[in-house]
Coordinates of N, CA and C in Angstrom, one line a residue:
X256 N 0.8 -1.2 0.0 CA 0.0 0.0 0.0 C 0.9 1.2 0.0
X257 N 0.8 2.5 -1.1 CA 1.2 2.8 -1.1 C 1.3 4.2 -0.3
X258 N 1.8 5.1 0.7 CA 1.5 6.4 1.0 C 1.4 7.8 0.4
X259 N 1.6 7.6 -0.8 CA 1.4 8.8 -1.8 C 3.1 9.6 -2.0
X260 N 3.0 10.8 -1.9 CA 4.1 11.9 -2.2 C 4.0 12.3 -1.0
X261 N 5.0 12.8 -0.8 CA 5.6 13.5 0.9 C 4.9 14.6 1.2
X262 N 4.4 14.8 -0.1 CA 3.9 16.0 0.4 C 2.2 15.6 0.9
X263 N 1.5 15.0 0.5 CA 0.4 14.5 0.7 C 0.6 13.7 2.1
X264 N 1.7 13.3 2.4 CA 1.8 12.3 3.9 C 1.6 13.5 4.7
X265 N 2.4 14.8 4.1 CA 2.5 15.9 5.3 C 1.0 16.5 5.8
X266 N 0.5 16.4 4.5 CA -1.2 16.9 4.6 C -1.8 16.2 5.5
X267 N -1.5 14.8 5.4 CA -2.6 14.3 6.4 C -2.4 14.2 7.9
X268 N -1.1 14.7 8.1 CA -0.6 15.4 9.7 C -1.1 16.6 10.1
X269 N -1.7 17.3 9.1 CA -2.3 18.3 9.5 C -3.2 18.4 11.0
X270 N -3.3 19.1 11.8 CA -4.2 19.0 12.7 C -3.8 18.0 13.9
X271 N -2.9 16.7 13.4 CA -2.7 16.0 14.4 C -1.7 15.7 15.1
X272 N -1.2 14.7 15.9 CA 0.1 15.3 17.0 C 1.0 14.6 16.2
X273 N 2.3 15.4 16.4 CA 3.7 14.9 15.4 C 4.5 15.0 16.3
X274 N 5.5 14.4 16.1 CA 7.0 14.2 16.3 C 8.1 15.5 15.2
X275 N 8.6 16.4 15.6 CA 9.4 17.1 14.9 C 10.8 17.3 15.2
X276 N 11.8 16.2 14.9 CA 13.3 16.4 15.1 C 13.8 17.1 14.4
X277 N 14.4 18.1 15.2 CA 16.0 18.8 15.0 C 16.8 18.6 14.4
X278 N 17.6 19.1 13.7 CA 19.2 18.5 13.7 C 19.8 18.5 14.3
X279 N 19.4 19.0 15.7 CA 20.3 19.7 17.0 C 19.9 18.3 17.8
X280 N 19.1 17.4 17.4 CA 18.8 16.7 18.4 C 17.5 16.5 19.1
X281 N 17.2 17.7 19.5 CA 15.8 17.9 20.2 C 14.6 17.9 19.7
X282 N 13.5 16.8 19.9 CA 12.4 17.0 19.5 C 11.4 17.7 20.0
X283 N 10.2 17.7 19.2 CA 8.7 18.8 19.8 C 7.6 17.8 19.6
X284 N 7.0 17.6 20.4 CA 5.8 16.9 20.2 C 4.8 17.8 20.6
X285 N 3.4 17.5 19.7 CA 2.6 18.6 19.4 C 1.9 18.3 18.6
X286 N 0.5 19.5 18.0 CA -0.1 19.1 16.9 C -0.1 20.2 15.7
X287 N 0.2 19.6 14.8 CA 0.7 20.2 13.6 C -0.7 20.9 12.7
X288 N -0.4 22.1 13.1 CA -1.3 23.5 13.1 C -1.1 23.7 11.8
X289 N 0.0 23.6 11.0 CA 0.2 24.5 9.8 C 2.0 24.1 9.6
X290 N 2.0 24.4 8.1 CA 3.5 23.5 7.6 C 3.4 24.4 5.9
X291 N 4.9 24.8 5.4 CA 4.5 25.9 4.4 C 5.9 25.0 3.8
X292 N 6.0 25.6 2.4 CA 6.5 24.5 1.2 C 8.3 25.0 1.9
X293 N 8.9 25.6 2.9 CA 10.0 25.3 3.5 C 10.4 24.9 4.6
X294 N 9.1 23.9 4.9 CA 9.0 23.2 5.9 C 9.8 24.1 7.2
X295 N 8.1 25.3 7.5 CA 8.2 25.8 8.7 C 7.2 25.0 9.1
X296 N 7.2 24.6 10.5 CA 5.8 24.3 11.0 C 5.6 25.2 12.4
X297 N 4.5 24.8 12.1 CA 4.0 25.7 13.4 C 3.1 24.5 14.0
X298 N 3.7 24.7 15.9 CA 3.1 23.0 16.6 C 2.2 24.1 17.8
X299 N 1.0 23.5 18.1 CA 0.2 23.9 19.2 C -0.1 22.8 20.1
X300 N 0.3 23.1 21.4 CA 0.3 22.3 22.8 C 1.9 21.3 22.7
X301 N 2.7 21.8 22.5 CA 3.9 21.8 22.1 C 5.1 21.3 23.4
X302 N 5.7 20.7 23.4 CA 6.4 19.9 24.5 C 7.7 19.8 23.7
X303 N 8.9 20.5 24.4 CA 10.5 20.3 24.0 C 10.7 18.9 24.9
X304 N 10.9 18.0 24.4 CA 11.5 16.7 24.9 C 12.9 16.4 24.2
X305 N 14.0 16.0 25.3 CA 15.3 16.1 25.3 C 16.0 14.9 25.9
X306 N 16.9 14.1 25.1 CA 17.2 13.0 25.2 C 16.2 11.8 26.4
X307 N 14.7 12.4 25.5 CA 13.6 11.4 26.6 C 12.8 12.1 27.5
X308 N 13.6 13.6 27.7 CA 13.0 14.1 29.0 C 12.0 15.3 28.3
X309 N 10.9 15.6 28.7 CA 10.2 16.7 28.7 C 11.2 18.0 29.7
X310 N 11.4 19.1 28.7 CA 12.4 20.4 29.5 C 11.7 21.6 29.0
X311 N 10.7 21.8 28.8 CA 9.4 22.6 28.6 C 8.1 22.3 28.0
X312 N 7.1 23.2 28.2 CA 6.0 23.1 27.4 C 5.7 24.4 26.7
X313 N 5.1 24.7 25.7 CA 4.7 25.7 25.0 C 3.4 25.9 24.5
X314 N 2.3 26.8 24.7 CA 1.6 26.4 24.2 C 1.5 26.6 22.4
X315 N 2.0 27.1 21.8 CA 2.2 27.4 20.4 C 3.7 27.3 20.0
X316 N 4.3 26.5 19.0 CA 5.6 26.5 18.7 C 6.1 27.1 17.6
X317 N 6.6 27.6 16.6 CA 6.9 27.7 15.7 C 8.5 27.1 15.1
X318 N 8.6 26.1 14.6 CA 10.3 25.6 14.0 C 10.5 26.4 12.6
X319 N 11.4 26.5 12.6 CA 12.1 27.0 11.2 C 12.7 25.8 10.6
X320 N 12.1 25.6 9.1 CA 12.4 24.7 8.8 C 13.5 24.1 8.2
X321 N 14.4 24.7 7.9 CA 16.1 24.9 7.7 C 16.6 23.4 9.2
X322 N 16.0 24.0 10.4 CA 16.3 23.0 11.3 C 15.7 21.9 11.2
X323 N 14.8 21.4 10.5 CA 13.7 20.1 10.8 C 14.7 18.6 10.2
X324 N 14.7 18.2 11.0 CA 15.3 16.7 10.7 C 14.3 15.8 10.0
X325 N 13.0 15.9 10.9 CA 11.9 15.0 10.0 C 11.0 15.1 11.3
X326 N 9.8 14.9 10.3 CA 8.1 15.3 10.8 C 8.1 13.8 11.1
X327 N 6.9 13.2 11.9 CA 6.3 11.8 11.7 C 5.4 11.8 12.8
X328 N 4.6 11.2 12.0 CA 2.8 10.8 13.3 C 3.3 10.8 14.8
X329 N 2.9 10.6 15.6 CA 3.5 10.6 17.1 C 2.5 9.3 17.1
X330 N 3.7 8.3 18.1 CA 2.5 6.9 18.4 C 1.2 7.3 19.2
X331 N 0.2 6.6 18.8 CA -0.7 6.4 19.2 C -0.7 5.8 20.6
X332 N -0.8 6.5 22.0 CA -1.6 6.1 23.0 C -2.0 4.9 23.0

């Protein structure tokens, strides 16, 4: 089965909670509000988690996409 073009995977993250790595390392978990063709995203209810650890919360994030390592679904609960 096939998942489409990258860019259609990104579409259907829209709205819901992602995983967003850094190149620095650090991820954001959150839900993916909005995402623009240089992969800025913008995360709401947003959590800096650091090798495992939660070390803030935000309620609105914005990454610049220059830094994004890679987007992906957040496991399901």
């Amino acid at each position: 089965m096939s998942e489409g073009t990258p860019s259609e995977f990104l579409k259907r993250l829209l709205r819901k909670p992602v995983i967003v790595k850094l190149r620095s390392g650090v991820c954001y978990h959150g839900r993916m509000s909005c995402l623009d063709g240089f992969m800025n995203v913008a995360l709401e209810d947003t959590r800096e988690v650091v090798d495992g650890e939660v070390k803030a919360q935000y309620g609105d994030a914005f990454v610049r996409g220059n830094n994004v390592l890679f987007i992906s679904p957040a496991p399901s609960a």
